Coordinates of C-alpha atoms in Angstrom, one line a residue:
Chain A
M1 CA 41.8 13.1 1.2
S2 CA 39.4 10.2 1.2
T3 CA 36.6 9.7 -1.4
P4 CA 34.0 12.4 -0.9
T5 CA 30.8 10.6 0.2
I6 CA 28.8 13.0 -2.1
E7 CA 30.7 14.8 -5.3
V8 CA 28.7 17.1 -7.8
S9 CA 30.5 18.3 -10.6
N10 CA 29.0 21.0 -13.0
V11 CA 25.5 19.9 -12.8
S12 CA 22.8 22.0 -14.5
K13 CA 19.2 21.7 -14.4
S14 CA 16.5 23.8 -15.8
F15 CA 12.5 23.5 -15.9
G16 CA 11.5 25.1 -19.0
G17 CA 12.9 28.5 -19.2
V18 CA 13.8 28.6 -15.6
V19 CA 17.4 27.6 -14.8
A20 CA 17.5 26.2 -11.3
N21 CA 21.1 25.1 -11.1
K22 CA 23.7 26.1 -13.4
M23 CA 27.4 24.4 -13.3
V24 CA 27.0 23.6 -9.8
S25 CA 29.8 21.7 -8.2
M26 CA 30.5 20.8 -4.5
K27 CA 31.6 17.9 -2.2
V28 CA 30.1 16.3 1.1
E29 CA 33.1 14.7 3.1
P30 CA 32.5 11.6 4.8
G31 CA 31.7 11.7 8.6
K32 CA 31.2 15.5 8.4
I33 CA 28.2 17.9 8.7
T34 CA 27.9 20.0 5.8
G35 CA 25.5 23.0 5.2
L36 CA 23.9 24.5 2.1
I37 CA 22.3 27.8 2.5
G38 CA 21.0 30.3 -0.1
P39 CA 18.0 32.5 -0.4
N40 CA 14.5 31.5 -1.4
G41 CA 14.6 30.2 -4.9
S42 CA 18.2 29.9 -5.2
G43 CA 18.0 26.2 -6.1
K44 CA 18.9 24.5 -3.1
T45 CA 16.0 21.9 -3.1
T46 CA 16.5 21.2 -6.8
L47 CA 20.1 20.3 -6.0
F48 CA 18.9 17.9 -3.1
N49 CA 16.3 16.5 -5.8
S50 CA 19.0 16.1 -8.4
I51 CA 21.2 14.3 -6.0
V52 CA 18.6 11.7 -4.9
G53 CA 17.5 11.1 -8.3
Y54 CA 14.2 12.6 -8.0
H55 CA 14.5 14.3 -11.4
P56 CA 17.0 13.5 -14.3
I57 CA 20.0 16.3 -14.6
D58 CA 20.4 18.3 -17.9
E59 CA 24.4 17.8 -17.5
G60 CA 27.1 17.2 -15.2
S61 CA 28.0 14.2 -12.8
I62 CA 26.7 13.2 -9.4
K63 CA 28.9 10.6 -7.6
F64 CA 28.3 8.7 -4.3
Q65 CA 31.3 7.1 -2.7
G66 CA 32.9 7.5 -6.1
K67 CA 30.2 5.6 -7.9
E68 CA 28.2 7.7 -10.6
I69 CA 24.5 7.8 -9.6
S70 CA 23.0 10.6 -11.8
K71 CA 21.2 7.8 -14.1
L72 CA 19.8 5.8 -11.2
R73 CA 16.2 6.3 -9.8
V74 CA 15.3 7.3 -6.4
Q75 CA 14.8 3.8 -5.0
Q76 CA 18.1 2.5 -6.2
I77 CA 19.8 5.6 -4.7
A78 CA 18.0 5.3 -1.4
R79 CA 19.1 1.6 -1.2
L80 CA 22.7 2.6 -1.7
G81 CA 22.4 4.3 1.5
M82 CA 21.8 7.9 0.7
L83 CA 18.6 9.2 2.2
R84 CA 16.7 12.7 2.3
T85 CA 13.9 14.2 4.2
F86 CA 11.4 16.5 2.9
Q87 CA 10.9 20.1 3.5
Q88 CA 7.2 19.4 4.0
T89 CA 7.1 16.7 6.5
R90 CA 6.3 13.4 4.9
I91 CA 5.4 10.5 7.2
Y92 CA 3.0 7.6 6.8
S93 CA 0.2 9.4 8.3
K94 CA -2.5 6.5 8.9
M95 CA 0.2 4.1 10.5
N96 CA 1.2 4.5 14.1
C97 CA 4.7 5.8 15.1
V98 CA 6.2 2.2 15.7
E99 CA 5.1 1.3 12.3
N100 CA 6.4 4.2 10.6
I101 CA 9.8 3.4 12.0
L102 CA 9.8 -0.5 11.5
I103 CA 8.7 -0.1 7.6
S104 CA 11.8 2.3 7.2
V105 CA 14.3 -0.6 8.1
P106 CA 17.2 -0.6 5.2
H107 CA 15.9 -2.2 2.1
R108 CA 19.5 -2.7 0.7
T109 CA 19.6 -6.4 1.1
A110 CA 15.8 -7.2 0.9
T111 CA 14.8 -10.3 -1.1
F112 CA 11.9 -11.2 -2.5
S113 CA 10.9 -13.7 0.2
D114 CA 11.7 -10.9 2.9
M115 CA 8.5 -9.2 2.1
F116 CA 6.5 -11.9 3.8
R117 CA 8.8 -12.2 7.1
K118 CA 7.8 -10.8 10.4
Y119 CA 9.8 -8.2 12.3
P120 CA 12.1 -9.6 15.1
A121 CA 12.0 -8.5 18.2
E122 CA 15.2 -6.5 18.2
L123 CA 13.8 -4.4 15.5
T124 CA 10.8 -3.6 17.6
D125 CA 13.2 -2.8 20.4
K126 CA 15.3 -0.5 18.2
A127 CA 12.4 1.2 16.9
E128 CA 11.1 1.9 20.3
H129 CA 14.6 3.1 21.3
L130 CA 14.8 5.4 18.4
L131 CA 11.4 6.9 19.3
E132 CA 12.6 7.4 23.0
F133 CA 15.7 8.9 21.2
V134 CA 13.6 11.8 19.6
G135 CA 11.1 12.0 22.6
L136 CA 8.3 10.4 20.9
Y137 CA 8.2 7.0 23.2
Q138 CA 4.9 7.7 24.8
K139 CA 3.0 8.5 21.7
R140 CA 4.4 5.4 19.9
H141 CA 1.1 3.7 19.5
L142 CA -1.0 6.8 18.3
I143 CA -1.5 7.3 14.5
S144 CA 1.4 9.5 13.4
G145 CA -0.9 12.0 11.3
D146 CA -2.5 13.2 14.5
L147 CA 1.0 14.3 16.0
S148 CA 1.9 18.0 15.8
F149 CA 4.1 19.3 13.1
G150 CA 7.1 19.3 15.1
Q151 CA 6.6 15.8 16.3
Q152 CA 6.2 14.7 12.8
K153 CA 9.3 16.1 11.9
L154 CA 11.0 14.3 14.7
L155 CA 9.4 11.1 13.8
E156 CA 10.7 11.8 10.0
F157 CA 14.2 12.1 11.5
A158 CA 13.9 8.8 13.6
M159 CA 12.7 6.9 10.3
A160 CA 15.7 8.2 8.3
L161 CA 18.0 7.0 11.4
M162 CA 16.2 3.5 11.4
N163 CA 17.3 3.2 7.7
E164 CA 21.0 3.4 8.8
P165 CA 22.0 5.8 5.9
T166 CA 25.5 6.6 5.0
V167 CA 24.5 10.0 4.3
L168 CA 21.3 11.7 5.2
L169 CA 20.2 15.0 3.3
L170 CA 17.8 17.3 5.4
D171 CA 15.7 19.7 3.9
E172 CA 15.2 22.3 6.4
P173 CA 14.9 20.4 9.6
T174 CA 14.1 23.2 11.9
A175 CA 11.3 24.7 9.8
G176 CA 8.2 25.2 11.7
I177 CA 9.5 23.9 14.8
N178 CA 9.2 25.8 18.0
P179 CA 12.5 27.6 19.2
T180 CA 12.7 25.7 22.4
L181 CA 12.7 22.3 20.4
I182 CA 15.3 23.5 18.0
N183 CA 18.0 23.4 20.5
G184 CA 17.1 19.6 21.3
L185 CA 17.0 19.0 17.4
I186 CA 20.4 20.5 16.9
D187 CA 21.7 18.1 20.0
R188 CA 20.1 15.1 18.2
L189 CA 21.4 16.0 14.7
K190 CA 24.8 16.4 16.3
R191 CA 24.6 12.9 18.0
A192 CA 23.3 11.2 15.0
N193 CA 26.6 12.4 13.4
E194 CA 29.0 11.5 16.0
E195 CA 27.3 8.4 17.6
F196 CA 25.9 6.7 14.5
G197 CA 28.3 8.1 12.1
I198 CA 25.8 9.2 9.7
T199 CA 27.2 12.0 7.2
L200 CA 25.0 15.1 7.1
F201 CA 24.0 17.4 4.5
V202 CA 21.8 20.0 5.5
I203 CA 19.5 22.7 3.9
E204 CA 18.8 25.5 6.6
H205 CA 17.3 28.8 6.7
N206 CA 18.2 29.4 10.4
M207 CA 21.6 30.9 10.4
R208 CA 22.0 30.1 14.1
V209 CA 21.2 26.6 13.6
I210 CA 23.5 26.0 10.4
M211 CA 26.4 28.2 11.9
N212 CA 26.4 25.6 15.0
L213 CA 26.0 22.6 13.2
A214 CA 28.0 22.8 10.1
E215 CA 31.8 22.2 9.8
H216 CA 31.6 23.4 5.9
M217 CA 29.2 25.4 4.2
Y218 CA 28.1 26.1 0.6
C219 CA 26.0 29.1 -0.3
L220 CA 23.9 29.0 -3.8
A221 CA 22.4 32.1 -5.3
H222 CA 20.5 32.3 -8.4
G223 CA 21.2 28.6 -9.3
E224 CA 25.0 29.0 -9.1
M225 CA 27.5 28.3 -6.2
L226 CA 28.3 31.7 -4.8
A227 CA 30.6 30.7 -2.0
N228 CA 32.1 27.8 0.2
G229 CA 34.1 27.8 3.4
T230 CA 33.8 27.4 7.0
P231 CA 30.8 29.1 8.9
D232 CA 33.0 31.9 9.7
E233 CA 34.1 32.6 6.3
I234 CA 30.6 32.2 4.9
Q235 CA 29.4 34.7 7.7
N236 CA 32.0 37.4 6.5
D237 CA 31.8 36.7 2.9
Q238 CA 30.4 39.9 1.3
R239 CA 28.9 38.1 -1.6
V240 CA 26.8 36.0 0.7
I241 CA 25.6 39.2 2.7
D242 CA 24.7 40.9 -0.5
A243 CA 22.7 37.8 -1.9
Y244 CA 20.7 37.6 1.3
L245 CA 20.2 41.3 1.3
G246 CA 19.2 41.6 -2.3
A247 CA 22.3 43.6 -3.6
H248 CA 23.1 42.4 -7.3
Chain B
M1 CA -12.7 -5.2 22.1
I2 CA -14.3 -8.2 21.1
K3 CA -11.7 -11.0 21.3
E4 CA -11.3 -12.2 17.7
K5 CA -11.5 -15.8 18.7
Y6 CA -15.1 -15.6 19.4
L7 CA -15.7 -14.0 16.2
H8 CA -13.5 -16.6 14.5
A9 CA -15.6 -19.5 16.3
G10 CA -19.1 -17.8 15.5
L11 CA -18.2 -17.4 11.6
L12 CA -16.8 -21.0 11.6
V13 CA -19.9 -22.4 13.3
F14 CA -22.3 -20.8 11.4
G15 CA -20.3 -21.4 8.0
V16 CA -20.5 -25.1 8.7
L17 CA -23.9 -25.5 9.9
A18 CA -25.7 -22.9 7.7
P19 CA -26.7 -25.3 4.9
F20 CA -28.6 -27.6 7.5
L21 CA -29.8 -24.6 9.6
F22 CA -31.2 -22.6 6.6
P23 CA -31.5 -25.4 3.8
N24 CA -33.7 -22.8 1.7
Y25 CA -30.9 -20.2 1.7
T26 CA -27.7 -22.3 0.7
V27 CA -27.3 -20.5 -2.5
Q28 CA -27.8 -17.0 -0.8
I29 CA -25.2 -18.0 1.9
S30 CA -23.0 -19.4 -0.8
L31 CA -23.0 -15.9 -2.5
L32 CA -22.4 -14.2 1.1
W33 CA -19.1 -16.1 1.2
I34 CA -18.2 -14.9 -2.3
M35 CA -19.1 -11.6 -1.3
I36 CA -16.8 -11.7 1.6
L37 CA -14.1 -12.9 -0.6
F38 CA -14.9 -9.9 -2.9
A39 CA -14.6 -7.3 -0.1
L40 CA -11.4 -8.7 1.4
T41 CA -9.6 -9.0 -1.9
W42 CA -10.8 -5.5 -3.1
D43 CA -9.6 -4.2 0.2
T44 CA -6.1 -5.5 -0.5
L45 CA -5.4 -2.8 -3.2
G46 CA -8.3 -0.3 -2.4
G47 CA -7.8 -0.1 1.4
Q48 CA -4.7 -1.3 2.4
M49 CA -2.5 0.0 -0.5
G50 CA -4.6 3.0 -1.6
Y51 CA -5.1 1.8 -5.2
N52 CA -8.6 1.9 -5.9
S53 CA -9.3 -0.6 -8.6
L54 CA -12.5 -0.8 -10.4
G55 CA -11.2 -3.6 -12.6
N56 CA -10.7 -6.4 -10.1
I57 CA -13.9 -8.0 -11.6
V58 CA -11.8 -9.0 -14.5
F59 CA -10.0 -11.7 -12.5
F60 CA -13.5 -13.2 -11.4
G61 CA -14.6 -13.3 -15.0
V62 CA -11.2 -14.6 -16.4
G63 CA -11.1 -17.3 -13.7
M64 CA -14.6 -18.3 -14.7
Y65 CA -13.6 -18.7 -18.3
I66 CA -10.3 -20.4 -17.6
S67 CA -12.1 -23.0 -15.3
A68 CA -14.6 -23.8 -17.9
I69 CA -12.0 -24.2 -20.7
V70 CA -10.1 -26.6 -18.7
Q71 CA -13.1 -28.6 -17.5
I72 CA -14.4 -28.8 -20.8
G73 CA -11.1 -29.3 -22.6
V74 CA -10.1 -32.5 -20.3
V75 CA -12.8 -34.4 -22.2
Y76 CA -14.0 -32.6 -25.4
D77 CA -12.6 -30.2 -27.9
V78 CA -13.5 -26.7 -26.7
A79 CA -14.5 -25.3 -30.1
L80 CA -16.9 -28.3 -30.9
Y81 CA -18.5 -28.0 -27.3
T82 CA -19.4 -24.5 -27.8
S83 CA -20.6 -24.7 -31.5
P84 CA -24.4 -25.3 -31.9
D85 CA -23.4 -29.1 -32.2
G86 CA -21.9 -29.2 -28.9
A87 CA -25.2 -28.7 -27.2
A88 CA -25.7 -32.3 -26.2
L89 CA -22.2 -32.7 -24.6
T90 CA -23.0 -30.8 -21.4
G91 CA -24.5 -33.7 -19.4
N92 CA -22.1 -36.1 -21.0
F93 CA -19.4 -35.9 -18.0
A94 CA -18.7 -38.9 -15.7
P95 CA -18.2 -38.1 -12.3
A96 CA -14.4 -38.8 -12.4
Q97 CA -14.2 -36.5 -15.5
Y98 CA -16.2 -33.9 -14.0
Y99 CA -14.3 -33.7 -10.6
T100 CA -10.8 -33.8 -12.2
G101 CA -11.8 -31.1 -14.7
L102 CA -13.3 -29.1 -11.7
A103 CA -10.1 -29.4 -9.6
L104 CA -7.9 -28.7 -12.7
G105 CA -10.1 -26.0 -13.5
I106 CA -10.1 -24.0 -10.3
L107 CA -6.0 -24.5 -10.0
A108 CA -5.8 -23.3 -13.8
A109 CA -8.3 -20.3 -12.8
A110 CA -6.0 -19.2 -9.9
V111 CA -2.6 -19.5 -11.7
G112 CA -3.9 -17.9 -14.7
C113 CA -5.2 -15.0 -12.9
V114 CA -1.9 -14.4 -11.2
I115 CA 0.0 -14.3 -14.4
L116 CA -2.6 -12.1 -16.0
A117 CA -2.0 -9.6 -12.8
V118 CA 1.5 -9.8 -13.2
L119 CA 1.0 -8.6 -16.9
F120 CA -1.3 -5.8 -15.8
S121 CA 1.0 -4.7 -13.1
Q122 CA 3.7 -3.7 -15.7
V123 CA 0.9 -1.3 -17.3
F124 CA -1.6 -0.1 -14.7
F125 CA 0.7 0.6 -11.6
G126 CA 2.2 3.4 -14.0
L127 CA -1.1 5.0 -13.1
R128 CA -1.9 6.8 -9.9
G129 CA -4.9 8.0 -8.2
P130 CA -8.0 8.5 -10.1
Y131 CA -6.1 7.4 -13.1
F132 CA -5.7 3.8 -12.0
A133 CA -9.3 3.7 -11.1
I134 CA -10.5 4.8 -14.6
G135 CA -7.8 2.7 -16.3
T136 CA -8.7 -0.4 -14.5
L137 CA -12.5 0.3 -15.0
G138 CA -11.6 0.4 -18.7
L139 CA -10.1 -2.9 -18.4
A140 CA -13.2 -4.4 -16.9
L141 CA -15.3 -3.1 -19.7
A142 CA -13.0 -4.1 -22.4
A143 CA -12.5 -7.5 -21.0
G144 CA -16.4 -8.4 -21.4
E145 CA -16.5 -7.1 -24.8
L146 CA -13.6 -8.8 -26.0
V147 CA -14.7 -12.1 -24.6
G148 CA -18.1 -11.6 -26.2
A149 CA -16.3 -11.4 -29.5
W150 CA -14.5 -14.8 -29.1
D151 CA -16.1 -17.6 -30.8
Y152 CA -13.9 -20.2 -29.2
V153 CA -15.6 -19.7 -26.2
G154 CA -18.9 -19.4 -27.2
G155 CA -18.8 -15.4 -27.8
G156 CA -21.8 -13.6 -26.6
G157 CA -23.9 -16.6 -26.3
G158 CA -21.9 -18.1 -23.5
I159 CA -21.1 -21.5 -22.4
A160 CA -23.2 -24.1 -20.6
L161 CA -21.0 -25.8 -18.0
P162 CA -20.7 -29.5 -17.6
V163 CA -23.7 -30.7 -15.5
F164 CA -22.9 -31.8 -11.9
P165 CA -23.1 -35.4 -11.8
S166 CA -25.7 -35.5 -9.0
D167 CA -28.9 -33.9 -8.1
P168 CA -29.1 -30.2 -7.5
K169 CA -29.4 -30.3 -3.8
S170 CA -25.8 -31.8 -3.6
Q171 CA -24.5 -29.5 -6.2
G172 CA -25.7 -26.7 -3.8
I173 CA -24.1 -28.0 -0.8
F174 CA -21.0 -29.1 -2.5
F175 CA -20.3 -25.6 -3.9
Y176 CA -21.4 -23.8 -0.7
Y177 CA -18.5 -25.6 1.2
L178 CA -16.1 -24.6 -1.7
C179 CA -17.3 -21.0 -1.1
L180 CA -16.9 -21.3 2.4
V181 CA -13.5 -22.7 2.2
S182 CA -12.1 -20.2 -0.3
A183 CA -13.7 -17.2 1.7
L184 CA -12.0 -18.5 4.9
A185 CA -8.7 -19.3 3.0
T186 CA -8.9 -15.6 1.7
Y187 CA -9.1 -14.3 5.4
V188 CA -6.7 -16.6 6.8
F189 CA -4.0 -15.9 4.1
L190 CA -4.6 -12.1 4.3
R191 CA -4.6 -12.0 8.1
W192 CA -1.1 -13.6 7.9
L193 CA 0.1 -11.4 5.0
Y194 CA -1.1 -8.1 6.7
N195 CA 1.0 -9.1 9.8
T196 CA 4.3 -9.4 7.9
R197 CA 6.5 -6.8 6.4
F198 CA 4.4 -6.7 3.4
G199 CA 1.2 -5.4 5.2
L200 CA 3.3 -2.4 6.5
A201 CA 4.8 -1.8 3.0
I202 CA 1.6 -1.6 1.2
N203 CA 0.2 0.7 4.1
A204 CA 3.2 2.7 3.7
I205 CA 2.4 3.1 -0.2
R206 CA -1.1 4.0 0.7
D207 CA -0.1 6.8 2.9
D208 CA 2.7 8.2 0.6
E209 CA 4.2 6.6 -2.2
E210 CA 6.9 9.2 -3.0
K211 CA 8.3 9.0 0.5
A212 CA 8.1 4.9 0.3
E213 CA 10.3 5.3 -2.7
A214 CA 12.5 8.0 -1.1
M215 CA 13.1 5.4 1.7
G216 CA 14.0 2.6 -0.7
I217 CA 11.0 0.4 -0.3
H218 CA 10.6 -2.1 -3.5
T219 CA 7.2 -0.4 -4.3
K220 CA 6.8 -2.2 -7.7
R221 CA 7.5 -5.5 -6.3
H222 CA 5.2 -5.0 -3.4
K223 CA 2.2 -3.5 -5.6
T224 CA 2.5 -6.6 -8.0
A225 CA 2.3 -9.1 -5.3
A226 CA -0.5 -7.2 -3.9
W227 CA -2.7 -7.2 -7.2
C228 CA -1.3 -11.1 -7.6
T229 CA -3.0 -11.9 -4.0
S230 CA -6.4 -10.6 -5.1
A231 CA -6.4 -12.1 -8.6
F232 CA -5.4 -15.6 -7.2
F233 CA -8.6 -15.5 -4.9
L234 CA -10.9 -14.0 -7.3
G235 CA -9.8 -16.6 -10.1
I236 CA -10.8 -19.3 -7.7
S237 CA -14.3 -17.3 -6.9
G238 CA -15.0 -17.0 -10.6
A239 CA -14.5 -20.6 -11.1
L240 CA -16.9 -21.5 -8.3
F241 CA -19.4 -19.2 -9.2
G242 CA -19.6 -20.2 -13.0
N243 CA -20.2 -23.9 -11.8
M244 CA -22.8 -22.7 -9.3
T245 CA -24.6 -20.7 -12.2
G246 CA -24.2 -23.5 -14.6
F247 CA -24.3 -21.1 -17.6
I248 CA -21.7 -18.4 -18.2
E249 CA -21.8 -15.4 -20.6
P250 CA -19.7 -12.4 -20.6
L251 CA -21.6 -9.3 -19.8
E252 CA -24.1 -10.4 -17.0
V253 CA -22.3 -13.3 -15.3
A254 CA -18.5 -13.1 -16.0
F255 CA -17.6 -9.4 -16.0
P256 CA -20.6 -7.8 -14.3
T257 CA -18.9 -4.5 -13.8
I258 CA -21.8 -2.5 -12.6
T259 CA -23.0 -5.1 -10.2
F260 CA -20.6 -7.5 -8.7
G261 CA -17.7 -4.8 -9.9
I262 CA -19.1 -2.0 -7.9
F263 CA -20.4 -4.2 -4.9
M264 CA -17.1 -5.1 -4.0
V265 CA -16.0 -1.6 -3.8
A266 CA -19.3 -0.7 -1.7
M267 CA -18.9 -3.3 0.7
A268 CA -15.3 -2.4 1.6
L269 CA -16.2 0.9 2.1
L270 CA -19.2 0.3 4.3
G271 CA -17.4 -1.8 6.6
G272 CA -14.3 0.4 6.8
K273 CA -11.7 0.1 4.1
G274 CA -7.9 -0.6 5.3
T275 CA -9.1 -2.9 8.1
L276 CA -9.3 -6.5 8.3
W277 CA -12.6 -7.0 9.5
G278 CA -14.2 -4.0 7.8
P279 CA -14.7 -5.7 4.5
I280 CA -16.2 -8.9 6.1
L281 CA -18.6 -6.7 8.1
G282 CA -19.3 -4.6 5.1
A283 CA -20.0 -7.7 2.9
I284 CA -22.4 -9.3 5.5
V285 CA -24.3 -6.0 6.0
F286 CA -24.6 -5.1 2.4
H287 CA -25.4 -8.6 1.5
L288 CA -28.5 -8.8 4.1
I289 CA -29.7 -5.3 2.9
K290 CA -29.5 -6.5 -0.7
E291 CA -31.3 -9.6 -0.1
V292 CA -33.9 -7.9 2.1
T293 CA -34.6 -5.2 -0.6
W294 CA -34.8 -7.8 -3.6
T295 CA -37.3 -9.5 -1.4
Y296 CA -39.5 -6.9 0.2
L297 CA -38.9 -3.9 -2.0
L298 CA -38.8 -5.1 -5.4
G299 CA -38.6 -2.5 -8.2
W300 CA -37.0 -0.2 -5.4
Q301 CA -34.2 -2.4 -4.7
W302 CA -31.5 -0.4 -6.7
I303 CA -32.7 2.9 -5.2
A304 CA -32.3 1.4 -1.7
L305 CA -28.8 0.3 -2.4
G306 CA -28.1 3.6 -4.1
T307 CA -29.1 5.2 -0.8
L308 CA -27.0 3.1 1.3
I309 CA -23.9 3.9 -0.9
I310 CA -24.7 7.7 -0.7
I311 CA -25.1 7.5 3.0
N312 CA -21.9 5.8 3.3
V313 CA -19.8 8.2 1.5
V314 CA -21.4 11.3 2.3
Y315 CA -21.5 10.7 6.2
F316 CA -19.5 7.6 7.1
Q317 CA -16.6 7.8 4.9
Q318 CA -14.5 5.6 7.0
G319 CA -17.0 3.1 7.1
I320 CA -18.5 1.1 10.2
L321 CA -15.3 0.0 11.7
G322 CA -13.3 3.5 10.9
W323 CA -15.9 5.1 12.5
A324 CA -16.1 3.0 15.6
R325 CA -12.4 3.6 15.8
D326 CA -12.7 7.3 15.9
K327 CA -15.2 7.1 18.4
W328 CA -13.4 4.6 20.8
P329 CA -9.6 5.1 20.0
D330 CA -8.9 3.0 23.3
L331 CA -10.5 -0.1 22.2
F332 CA -8.1 -0.1 19.0
G333 CA -5.0 0.3 21.1
L334 CA -4.5 3.9 20.1
T335 CA -3.3 5.3 23.6
V336 CA -0.5 7.4 25.0
D337 CA 1.9 5.2 27.0
E338 CA 2.5 6.8 30.5
A339 CA 5.8 5.2 30.6
M340 CA 8.5 7.7 29.7
S341 CA 11.0 5.2 28.0
S342 CA 11.4 1.7 26.9
G343 CA 13.6 1.0 29.9
S344 CA 11.1 2.3 32.6
E345 CA 8.6 0.3 31.1
K346 CA 10.3 -2.8 31.6
R347 CA 10.9 -2.0 35.3
G348 CA 7.3 -1.1 35.7
S349 CA 6.0 -4.3 34.4
S350 CA 8.3 -6.6 36.3

């Protein structure tokens, strides 16, 4: 099998006395959609943050395409092609939608003089197409902070696509989105995966969404990796059911 | 919206003709250009990038001192010049010596301030939000005290700069045009800069620096370059102001934290921070009010200015232009496009 896009081996992270992740190991295979579930407080977001370099890990190793990245900083990891979206949607709220997308161009090869160049027309076109892709084309000149929460989520997703990442880590992409929009979002996530070839790694609480989306799933509980397998296997795993229902 | 070209033409005509139309106010209008430069350069960090610096006045003072040292140094030994024995030397500059010194001094002030800004960036951009504001305020206060204790540049007693090799009226007009050119250059440069990727990147840092980092933007590089830009023009303004005044000393002239240092913030806030025209408008209104209150409300002038700042901060936090943008969003291009997609728009327009 090819090199995993993300390979986490025996990673532990604690905050003071709270052990958020304990000897967690997992893999994200290239080109696939991988899911991560677990009850609240089980350490999903901590694992995300560790992977993208938001905080140092206590022990273990994290590899991106075979390269050790656990000592790199957030920006360096982002420039390698690993991007994350936030659970609390984060956009540049005083800029308009087109500007939000434009500034999200990949910065991997940006040189010093690139800072002072303008955006060529192709990039503006591409930005508008991405806004069309997420259904925000008409609102592209509005200040993004004035959009609804769901629209901001879609904008954040379009920003991530503009960055052309190898892998995209999505922290609860459907949280707070109106149920009728969720189907559209699932469809767009799948298209991003198939058409743009972006590997996805998704934290999700909505079981219907994640079962639909993911090809392989991991379940965290109390900071430990509880189970992994196909959506069907996870659904029928007694340990996963117990974790969610609170049996210990 | 008012066409920008009319604003440009109006400002340019006023700028060029002002010393002839209002000969008695040349100094005040020179100062107006410096105020515009102050507000514009403050806004680069404070408005566009979201880093509220209370220490930008440092570059003004440092520029003034660097220029003074270079202007004197090309002809005399600086330590001798600033000693009590050097008092007779201030008038001893031939025109060629004076202008060469001035040109080199302005250049050195700009370059020196940029180097200093790079160094400060290493330390101060570790601070965010209010900590950055307080950190830079400390920097400004410390700078004045440090220079005041440095005998080589005259310490607290200051330095009398080389005397202009002609009559005072020509001096006024000469420096008036230098102030005009430096303010216009600042405007033209920033206008270009904000239209490049750089402008969007520092806006992104303002709106959410963590997100900008997560998206891979070189935040440190942009922050440093932004401060260097401010420092460059502030250094020039310091060099000019020092020569207009003729006598410089650390606390009141070079590092006036509580006057110019606060004015630059107040002017940008008044006009509307984070916009290109806001700081210019703010500087003009603020300077007019300041000059009028100094003339007609003497004794109450600080209270009048304080009231203005309070009204601004309490009721019009977005400043004049920000308020206008909220009231008439259409004029600023904040509209919903009826076209459903980029394809249909092209069909519609052709």
